[in-house]
PDB file of C-alpha atoms and ligand atoms in Angstrom:
ATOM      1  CA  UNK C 291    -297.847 170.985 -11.417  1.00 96.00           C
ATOM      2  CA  UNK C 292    -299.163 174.764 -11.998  1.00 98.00           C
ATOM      3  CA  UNK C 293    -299.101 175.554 -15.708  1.00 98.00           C
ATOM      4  CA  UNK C 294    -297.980 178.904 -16.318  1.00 98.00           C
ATOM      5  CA  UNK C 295    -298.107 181.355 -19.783  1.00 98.00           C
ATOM      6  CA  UNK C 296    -295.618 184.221 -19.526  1.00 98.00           C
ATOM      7  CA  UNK C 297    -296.545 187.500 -21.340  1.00 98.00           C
ATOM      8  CA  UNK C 298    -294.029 189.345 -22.855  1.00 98.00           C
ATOM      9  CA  UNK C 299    -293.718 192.544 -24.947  1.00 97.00           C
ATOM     10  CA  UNK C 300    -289.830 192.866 -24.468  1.00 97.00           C
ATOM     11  CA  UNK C 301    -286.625 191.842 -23.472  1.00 97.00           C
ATOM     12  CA  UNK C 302    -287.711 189.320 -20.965  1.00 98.00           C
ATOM     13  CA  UNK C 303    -285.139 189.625 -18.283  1.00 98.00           C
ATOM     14  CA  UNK C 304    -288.225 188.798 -15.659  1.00 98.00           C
ATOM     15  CA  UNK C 305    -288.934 186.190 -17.963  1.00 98.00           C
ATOM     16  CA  UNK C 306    -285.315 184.327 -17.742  1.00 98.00           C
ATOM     17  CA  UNK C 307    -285.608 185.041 -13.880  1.00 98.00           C
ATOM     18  CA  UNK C 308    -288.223 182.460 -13.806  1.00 98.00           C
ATOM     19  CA  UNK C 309    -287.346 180.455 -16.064  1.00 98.00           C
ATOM     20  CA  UNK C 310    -283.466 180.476 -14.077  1.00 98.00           C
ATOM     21  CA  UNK C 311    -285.583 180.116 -11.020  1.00 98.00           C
ATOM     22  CA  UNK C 312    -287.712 177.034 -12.313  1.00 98.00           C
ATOM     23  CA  UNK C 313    -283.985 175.231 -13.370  1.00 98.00           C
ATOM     24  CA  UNK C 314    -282.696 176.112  -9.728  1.00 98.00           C
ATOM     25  CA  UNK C 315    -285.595 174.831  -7.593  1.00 98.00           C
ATOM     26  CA  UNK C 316    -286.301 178.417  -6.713  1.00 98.00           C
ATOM     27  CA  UNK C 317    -290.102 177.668  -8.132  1.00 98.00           C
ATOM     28  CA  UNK C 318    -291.221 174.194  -7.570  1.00 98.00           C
ATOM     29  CA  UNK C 319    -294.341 172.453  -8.790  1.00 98.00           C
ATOM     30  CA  UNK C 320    -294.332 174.695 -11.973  1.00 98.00           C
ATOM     31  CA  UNK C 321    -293.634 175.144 -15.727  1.00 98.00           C
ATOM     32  CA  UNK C 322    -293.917 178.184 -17.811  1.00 98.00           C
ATOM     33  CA  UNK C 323    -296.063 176.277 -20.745  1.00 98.00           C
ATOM     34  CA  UNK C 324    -295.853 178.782 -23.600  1.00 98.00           C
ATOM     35  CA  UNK C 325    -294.454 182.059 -23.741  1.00 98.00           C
ATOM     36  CA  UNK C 326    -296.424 184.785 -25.438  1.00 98.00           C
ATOM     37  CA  UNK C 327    -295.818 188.268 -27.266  1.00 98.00           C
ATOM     38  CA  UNK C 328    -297.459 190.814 -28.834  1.00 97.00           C
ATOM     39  CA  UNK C 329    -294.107 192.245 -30.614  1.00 97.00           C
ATOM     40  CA  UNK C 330    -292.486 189.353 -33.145  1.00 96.00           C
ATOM     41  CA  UNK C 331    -288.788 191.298 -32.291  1.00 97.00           C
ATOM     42  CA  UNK C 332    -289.527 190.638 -27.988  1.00 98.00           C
ATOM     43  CA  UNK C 333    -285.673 188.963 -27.478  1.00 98.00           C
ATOM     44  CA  UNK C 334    -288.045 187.627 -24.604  1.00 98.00           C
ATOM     45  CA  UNK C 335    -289.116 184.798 -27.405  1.00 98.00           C
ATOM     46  CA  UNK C 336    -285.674 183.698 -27.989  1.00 98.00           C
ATOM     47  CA  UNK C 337    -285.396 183.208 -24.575  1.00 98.00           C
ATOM     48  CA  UNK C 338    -287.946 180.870 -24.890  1.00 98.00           C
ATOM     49  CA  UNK C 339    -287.056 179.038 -27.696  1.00 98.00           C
ATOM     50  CA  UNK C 340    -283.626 178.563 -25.649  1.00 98.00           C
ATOM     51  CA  UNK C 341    -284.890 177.027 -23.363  1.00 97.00           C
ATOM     52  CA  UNK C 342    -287.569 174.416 -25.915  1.00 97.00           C
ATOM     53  CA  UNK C 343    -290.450 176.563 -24.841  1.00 98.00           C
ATOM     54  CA  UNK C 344    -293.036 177.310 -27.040  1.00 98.00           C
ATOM     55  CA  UNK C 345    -293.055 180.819 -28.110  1.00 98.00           C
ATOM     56  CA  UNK C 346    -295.836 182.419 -30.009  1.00 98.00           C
ATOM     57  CA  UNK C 347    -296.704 185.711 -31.255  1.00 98.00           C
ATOM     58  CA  UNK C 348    -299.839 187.372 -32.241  1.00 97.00           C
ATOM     59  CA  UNK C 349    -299.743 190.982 -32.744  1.00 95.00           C
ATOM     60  CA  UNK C 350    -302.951 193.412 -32.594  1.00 94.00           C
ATOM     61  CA  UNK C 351    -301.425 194.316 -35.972  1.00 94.00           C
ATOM     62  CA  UNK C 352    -302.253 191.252 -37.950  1.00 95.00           C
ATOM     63  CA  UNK C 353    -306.334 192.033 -36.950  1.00 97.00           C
ATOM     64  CA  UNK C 354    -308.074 194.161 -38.746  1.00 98.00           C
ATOM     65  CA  UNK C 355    -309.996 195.435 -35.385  1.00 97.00           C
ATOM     66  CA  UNK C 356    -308.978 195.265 -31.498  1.00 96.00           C
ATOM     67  CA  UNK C 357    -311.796 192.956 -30.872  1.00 96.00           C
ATOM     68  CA  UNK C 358    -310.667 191.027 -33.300  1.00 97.00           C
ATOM     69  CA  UNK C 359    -307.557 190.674 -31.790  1.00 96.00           C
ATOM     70  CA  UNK C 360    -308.991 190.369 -28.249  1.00 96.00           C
ATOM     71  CA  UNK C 361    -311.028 187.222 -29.551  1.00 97.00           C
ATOM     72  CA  UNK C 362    -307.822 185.613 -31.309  1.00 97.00           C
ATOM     73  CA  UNK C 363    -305.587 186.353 -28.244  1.00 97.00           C
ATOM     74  CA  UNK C 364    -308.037 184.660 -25.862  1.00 97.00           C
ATOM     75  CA  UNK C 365    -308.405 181.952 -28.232  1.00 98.00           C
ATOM     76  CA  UNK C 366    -304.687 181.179 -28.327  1.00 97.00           C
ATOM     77  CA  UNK C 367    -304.283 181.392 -24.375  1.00 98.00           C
ATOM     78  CA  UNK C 368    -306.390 179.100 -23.587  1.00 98.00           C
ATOM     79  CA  UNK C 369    -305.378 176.534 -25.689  1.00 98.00           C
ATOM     80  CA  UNK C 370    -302.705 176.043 -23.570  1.00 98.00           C
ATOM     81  CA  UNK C 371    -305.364 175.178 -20.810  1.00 98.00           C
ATOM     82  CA  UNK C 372    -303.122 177.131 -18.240  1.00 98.00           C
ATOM     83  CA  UNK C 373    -303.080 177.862 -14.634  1.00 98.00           C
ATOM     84  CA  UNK C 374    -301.247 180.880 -13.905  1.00 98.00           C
ATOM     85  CA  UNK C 375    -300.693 183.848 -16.347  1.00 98.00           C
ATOM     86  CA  UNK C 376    -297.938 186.136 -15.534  1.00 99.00           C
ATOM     87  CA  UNK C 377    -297.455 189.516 -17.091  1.00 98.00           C
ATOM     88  CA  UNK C 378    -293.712 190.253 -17.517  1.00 98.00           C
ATOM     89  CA  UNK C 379    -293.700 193.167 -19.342  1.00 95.00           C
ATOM     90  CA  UNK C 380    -296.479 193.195 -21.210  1.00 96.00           C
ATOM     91  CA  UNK C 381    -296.991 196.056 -22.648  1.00 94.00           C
ATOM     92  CA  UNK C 382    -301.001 195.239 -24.661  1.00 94.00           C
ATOM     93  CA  UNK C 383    -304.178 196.220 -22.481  1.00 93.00           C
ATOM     94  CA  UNK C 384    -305.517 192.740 -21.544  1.00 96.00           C
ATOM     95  CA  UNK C 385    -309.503 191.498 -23.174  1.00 94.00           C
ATOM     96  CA  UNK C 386    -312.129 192.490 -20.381  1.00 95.00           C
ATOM     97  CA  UNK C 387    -312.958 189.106 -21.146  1.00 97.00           C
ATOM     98  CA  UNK C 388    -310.021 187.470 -20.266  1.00 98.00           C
ATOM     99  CA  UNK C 389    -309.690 189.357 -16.693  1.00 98.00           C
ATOM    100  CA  UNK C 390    -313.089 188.097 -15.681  1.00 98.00           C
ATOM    101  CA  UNK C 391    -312.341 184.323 -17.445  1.00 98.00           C
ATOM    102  CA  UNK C 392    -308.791 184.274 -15.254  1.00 98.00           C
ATOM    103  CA  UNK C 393    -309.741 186.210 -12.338  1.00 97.00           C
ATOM    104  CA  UNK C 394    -307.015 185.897  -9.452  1.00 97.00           C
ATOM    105  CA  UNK C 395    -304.889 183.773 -11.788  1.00 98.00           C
ATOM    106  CA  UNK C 396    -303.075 186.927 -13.556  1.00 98.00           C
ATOM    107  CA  UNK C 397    -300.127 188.108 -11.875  1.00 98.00           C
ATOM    108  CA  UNK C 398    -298.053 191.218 -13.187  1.00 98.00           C
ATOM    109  CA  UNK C 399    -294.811 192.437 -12.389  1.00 98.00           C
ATOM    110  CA  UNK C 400    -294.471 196.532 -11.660  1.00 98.00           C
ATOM    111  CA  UNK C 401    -291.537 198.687 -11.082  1.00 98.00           C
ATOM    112  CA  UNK C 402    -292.537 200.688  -8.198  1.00 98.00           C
ATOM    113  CA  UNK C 403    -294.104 200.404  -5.237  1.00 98.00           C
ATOM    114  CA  UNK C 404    -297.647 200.265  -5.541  1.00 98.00           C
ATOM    115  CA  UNK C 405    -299.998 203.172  -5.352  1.00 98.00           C
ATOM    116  CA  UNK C 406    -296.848 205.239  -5.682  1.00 98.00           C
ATOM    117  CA  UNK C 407    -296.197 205.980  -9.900  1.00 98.00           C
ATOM    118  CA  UNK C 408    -298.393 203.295 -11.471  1.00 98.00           C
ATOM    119  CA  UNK C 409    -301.811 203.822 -13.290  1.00 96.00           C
ATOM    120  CA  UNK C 410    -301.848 204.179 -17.155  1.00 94.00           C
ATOM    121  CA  UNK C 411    -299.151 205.510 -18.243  1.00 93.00           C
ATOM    122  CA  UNK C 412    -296.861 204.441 -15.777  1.00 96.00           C
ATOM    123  CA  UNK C 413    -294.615 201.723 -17.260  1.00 94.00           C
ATOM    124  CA  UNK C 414    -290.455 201.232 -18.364  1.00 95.00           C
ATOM    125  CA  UNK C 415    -288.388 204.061 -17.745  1.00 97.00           C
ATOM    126  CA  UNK C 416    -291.140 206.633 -17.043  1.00 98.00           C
ATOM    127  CA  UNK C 417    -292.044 204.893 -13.413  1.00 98.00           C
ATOM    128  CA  UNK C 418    -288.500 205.524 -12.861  1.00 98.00           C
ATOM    129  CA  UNK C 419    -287.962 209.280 -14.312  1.00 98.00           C
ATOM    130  CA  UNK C 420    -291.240 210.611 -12.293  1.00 98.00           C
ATOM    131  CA  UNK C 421    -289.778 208.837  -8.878  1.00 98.00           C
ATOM    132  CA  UNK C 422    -286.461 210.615  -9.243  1.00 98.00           C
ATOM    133  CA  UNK C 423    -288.466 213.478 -10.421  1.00 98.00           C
ATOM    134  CA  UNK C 424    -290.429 213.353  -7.064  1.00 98.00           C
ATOM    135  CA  UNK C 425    -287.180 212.845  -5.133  1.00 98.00           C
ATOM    136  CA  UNK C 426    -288.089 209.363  -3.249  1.00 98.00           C
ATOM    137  CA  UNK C 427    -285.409 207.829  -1.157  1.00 98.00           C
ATOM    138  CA  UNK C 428    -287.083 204.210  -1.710  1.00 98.00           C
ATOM    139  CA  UNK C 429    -288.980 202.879  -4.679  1.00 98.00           C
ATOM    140  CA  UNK C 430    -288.805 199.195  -5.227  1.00 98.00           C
ATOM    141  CA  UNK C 431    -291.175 196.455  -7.382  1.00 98.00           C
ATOM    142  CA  UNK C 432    -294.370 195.196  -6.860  1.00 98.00           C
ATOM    143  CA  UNK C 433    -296.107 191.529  -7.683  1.00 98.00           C
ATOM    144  CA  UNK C 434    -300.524 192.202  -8.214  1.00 98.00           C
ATOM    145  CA  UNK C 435    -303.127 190.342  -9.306  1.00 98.00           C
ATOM    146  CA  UNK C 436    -304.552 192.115 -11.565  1.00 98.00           C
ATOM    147  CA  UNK C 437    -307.884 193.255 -11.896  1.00 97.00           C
ATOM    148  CA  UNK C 438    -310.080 195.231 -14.369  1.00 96.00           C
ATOM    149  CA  UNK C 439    -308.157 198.286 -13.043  1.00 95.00           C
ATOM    150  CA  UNK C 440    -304.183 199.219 -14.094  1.00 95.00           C
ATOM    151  CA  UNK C 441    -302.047 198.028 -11.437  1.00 96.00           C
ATOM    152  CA  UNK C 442    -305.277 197.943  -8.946  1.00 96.00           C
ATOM    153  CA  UNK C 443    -305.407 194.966  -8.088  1.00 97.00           C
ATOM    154  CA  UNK C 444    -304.462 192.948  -4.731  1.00 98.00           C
ATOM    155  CA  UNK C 445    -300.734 193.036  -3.976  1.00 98.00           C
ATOM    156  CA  UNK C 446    -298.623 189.915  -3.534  1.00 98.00           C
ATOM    157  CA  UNK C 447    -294.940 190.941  -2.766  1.00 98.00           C
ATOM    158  CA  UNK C 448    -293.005 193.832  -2.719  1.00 98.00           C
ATOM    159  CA  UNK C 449    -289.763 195.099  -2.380  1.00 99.00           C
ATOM    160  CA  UNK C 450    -288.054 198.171  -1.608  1.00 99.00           C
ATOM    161  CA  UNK C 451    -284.655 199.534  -3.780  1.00 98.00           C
ATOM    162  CA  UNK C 452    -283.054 202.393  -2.316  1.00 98.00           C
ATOM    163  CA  UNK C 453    -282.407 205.505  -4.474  1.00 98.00           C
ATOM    164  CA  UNK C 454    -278.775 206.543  -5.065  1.00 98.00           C
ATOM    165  CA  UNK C 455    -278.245 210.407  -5.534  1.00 96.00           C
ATOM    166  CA  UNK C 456    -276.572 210.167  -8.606  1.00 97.00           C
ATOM    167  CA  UNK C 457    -279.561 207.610 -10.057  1.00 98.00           C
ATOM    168  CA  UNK C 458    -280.318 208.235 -13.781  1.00 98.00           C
ATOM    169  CA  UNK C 459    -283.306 206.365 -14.589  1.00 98.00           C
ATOM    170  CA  UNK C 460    -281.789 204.136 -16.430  1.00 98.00           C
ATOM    171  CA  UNK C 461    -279.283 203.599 -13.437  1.00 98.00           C
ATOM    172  CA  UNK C 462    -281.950 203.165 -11.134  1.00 98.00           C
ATOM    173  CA  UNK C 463    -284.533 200.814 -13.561  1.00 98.00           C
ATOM    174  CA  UNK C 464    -281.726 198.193 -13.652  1.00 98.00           C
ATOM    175  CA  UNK C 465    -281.216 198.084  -9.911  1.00 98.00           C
ATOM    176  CA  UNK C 466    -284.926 197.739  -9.096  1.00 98.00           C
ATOM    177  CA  UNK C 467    -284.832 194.514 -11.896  1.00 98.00           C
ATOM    178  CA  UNK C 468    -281.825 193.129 -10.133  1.00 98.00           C
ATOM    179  CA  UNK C 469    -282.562 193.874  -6.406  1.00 98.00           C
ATOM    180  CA  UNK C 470    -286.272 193.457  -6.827  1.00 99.00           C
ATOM    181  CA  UNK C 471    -288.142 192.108  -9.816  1.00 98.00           C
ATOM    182  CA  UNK C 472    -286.205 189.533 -10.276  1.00 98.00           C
ATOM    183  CA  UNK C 473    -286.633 187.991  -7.089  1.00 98.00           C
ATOM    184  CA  UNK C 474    -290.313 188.687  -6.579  1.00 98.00           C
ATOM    185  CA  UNK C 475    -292.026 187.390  -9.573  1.00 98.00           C
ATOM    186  CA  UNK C 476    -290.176 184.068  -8.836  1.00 98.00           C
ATOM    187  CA  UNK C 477    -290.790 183.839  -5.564  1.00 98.00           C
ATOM    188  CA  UNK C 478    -294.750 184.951  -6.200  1.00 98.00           C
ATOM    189  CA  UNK C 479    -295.003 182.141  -8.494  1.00 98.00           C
ATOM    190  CA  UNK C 480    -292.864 179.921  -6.040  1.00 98.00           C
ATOM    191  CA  UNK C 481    -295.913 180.519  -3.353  1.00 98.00           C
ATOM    192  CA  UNK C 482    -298.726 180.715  -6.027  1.00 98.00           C
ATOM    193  CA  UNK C 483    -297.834 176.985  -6.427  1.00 98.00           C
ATOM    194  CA  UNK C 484    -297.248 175.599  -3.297  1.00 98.00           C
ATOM    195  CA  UNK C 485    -301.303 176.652  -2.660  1.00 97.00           C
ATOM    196  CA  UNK C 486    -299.988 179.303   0.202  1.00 98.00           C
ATOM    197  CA  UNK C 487    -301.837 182.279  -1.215  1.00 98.00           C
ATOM    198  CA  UNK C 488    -305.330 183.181  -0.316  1.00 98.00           C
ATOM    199  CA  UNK C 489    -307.180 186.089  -1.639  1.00 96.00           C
ATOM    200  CA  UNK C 490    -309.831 187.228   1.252  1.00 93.00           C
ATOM    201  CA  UNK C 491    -311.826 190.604   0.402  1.00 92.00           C
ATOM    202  CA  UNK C 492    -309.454 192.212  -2.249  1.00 92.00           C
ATOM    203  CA  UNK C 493    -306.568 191.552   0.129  1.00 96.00           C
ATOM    204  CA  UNK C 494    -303.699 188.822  -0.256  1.00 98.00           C
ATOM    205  CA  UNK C 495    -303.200 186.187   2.976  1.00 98.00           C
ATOM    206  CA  UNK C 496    -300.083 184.011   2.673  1.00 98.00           C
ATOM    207  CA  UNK C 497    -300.235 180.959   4.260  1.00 96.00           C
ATOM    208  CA  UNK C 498    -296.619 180.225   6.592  1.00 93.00           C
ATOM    209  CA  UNK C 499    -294.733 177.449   4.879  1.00 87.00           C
ATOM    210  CA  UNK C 500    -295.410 173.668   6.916  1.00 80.00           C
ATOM    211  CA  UNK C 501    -292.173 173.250   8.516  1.00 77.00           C
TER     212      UNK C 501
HETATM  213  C1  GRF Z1230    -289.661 195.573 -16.383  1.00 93.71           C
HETATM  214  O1  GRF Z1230    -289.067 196.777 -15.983  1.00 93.71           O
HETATM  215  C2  GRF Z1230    -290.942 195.377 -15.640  1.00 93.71           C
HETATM  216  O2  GRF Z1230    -290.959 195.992 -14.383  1.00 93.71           O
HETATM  217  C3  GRF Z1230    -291.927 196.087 -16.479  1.00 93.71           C
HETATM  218  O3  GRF Z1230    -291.503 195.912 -17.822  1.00 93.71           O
HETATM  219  C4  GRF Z1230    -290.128 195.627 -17.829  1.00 93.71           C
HETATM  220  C5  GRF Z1230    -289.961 194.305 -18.499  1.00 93.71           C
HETATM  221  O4  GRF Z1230    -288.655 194.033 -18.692  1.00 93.71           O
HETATM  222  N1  GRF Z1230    -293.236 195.540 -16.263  1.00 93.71           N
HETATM  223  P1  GRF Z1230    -288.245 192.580 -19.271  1.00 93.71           P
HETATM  224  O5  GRF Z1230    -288.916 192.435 -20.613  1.00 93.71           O
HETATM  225  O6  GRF Z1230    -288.721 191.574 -18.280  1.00 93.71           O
HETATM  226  O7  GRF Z1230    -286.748 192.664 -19.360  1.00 93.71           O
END
């Protein structure tokens, strides 16, 4: 059974994805073990507690110093002795430290397809404002492991959203959630735990399903 820690700064609408996709047999071999924030108002904790998982919160603004807050954040995850950590919206810089103790067992969720509008910077509804800005027909989501970089690391899924003329951004973020994000962070975490990814050189293999 792959333990998993969800990350949340927000709403969690990725969140309830997996945790819908979990209850419908869409992820098997899984749990999400604790849900964490960084923001104490994240409606992505309710969710949680819904649902009778634990949900904690530790905010960089209870330390006195970042590092202090890096330490105490570690600390906290791996109590929970987990497996898997997905970001869903999570909107803190992760502890060097803690990218080096989990390497290729963080996943993150981004709203665009990956190199196109992601880096620092790039997150909510500014991925979507600068790819209607640049006039793309497609954007879509993307599923990385993520590495020391911002959304640099190997890529898992994607999948592409077509642009409607008319898109406002906010238009446009909510159909790349529905037609995209929620669909490939499940079914990442759905292969994650069947043991059918392999990471080979910085690039991801995935292992065909035994019929
Ligand atoms: C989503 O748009 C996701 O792509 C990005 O942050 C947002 C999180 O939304 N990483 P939610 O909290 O899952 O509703």
């Amino acid at each position: 059974m792959l333990r998993i820690a969800v990350l949340v700064s927000g709403g969690g609408t990725n969140l309830q994805a997996i945790l819908d996709a979990v209850d419908e047999g869409r992820i098997r071999n899984a749990e999400v073990s604790v849900v964490i924030s960084n923001n104490p108002g994240a409606y992505a904790l309710k969710r949680a507690e819904k649902k009778g998982i634990e949900a904690v919160c530790i905010s960089p603004k209870e330390y006195a110093s970042r590092e202090d807050f890096n330490e105490a954040f570690l600390a906290k995850l791996n109590g929970y002795a987990v497996d898997l950590v997905v970001l869903a919206g999570f909107l803190v810089v992760l502890p060097e430290k803690m990218v080096r103790q989990y390497a290729n067992r963080i996943i993150n969720i981004h709203p665009s397809l990956i190199p196109s509008f992601c880096g620092k910077g790039f997150y909510g509804l500014r991925v979507h404002e600068k790819a209607l800005e640049r006039g793309v027909r497609i954007t879509g989501a993307t599923v990385h492991f993520v590495d020391e970089g911002t959304d640099t690391g190997p890529i898992l899924l994607q999948k592409a959203v077509a642009v409607a003329p008319d898109d406002t951004p906010e238009i446009l973020q909510r159909r790349v959630m529905e037609e995209a994000e929620w669909k490939i962070l499940p079914e990442a975490i759905d292969l994650i735990a069947a043991g059918r990814v392999r990471l080979e050189d910085g690039r991801v293999r995935i292992i065909q399903e035994e019929r």
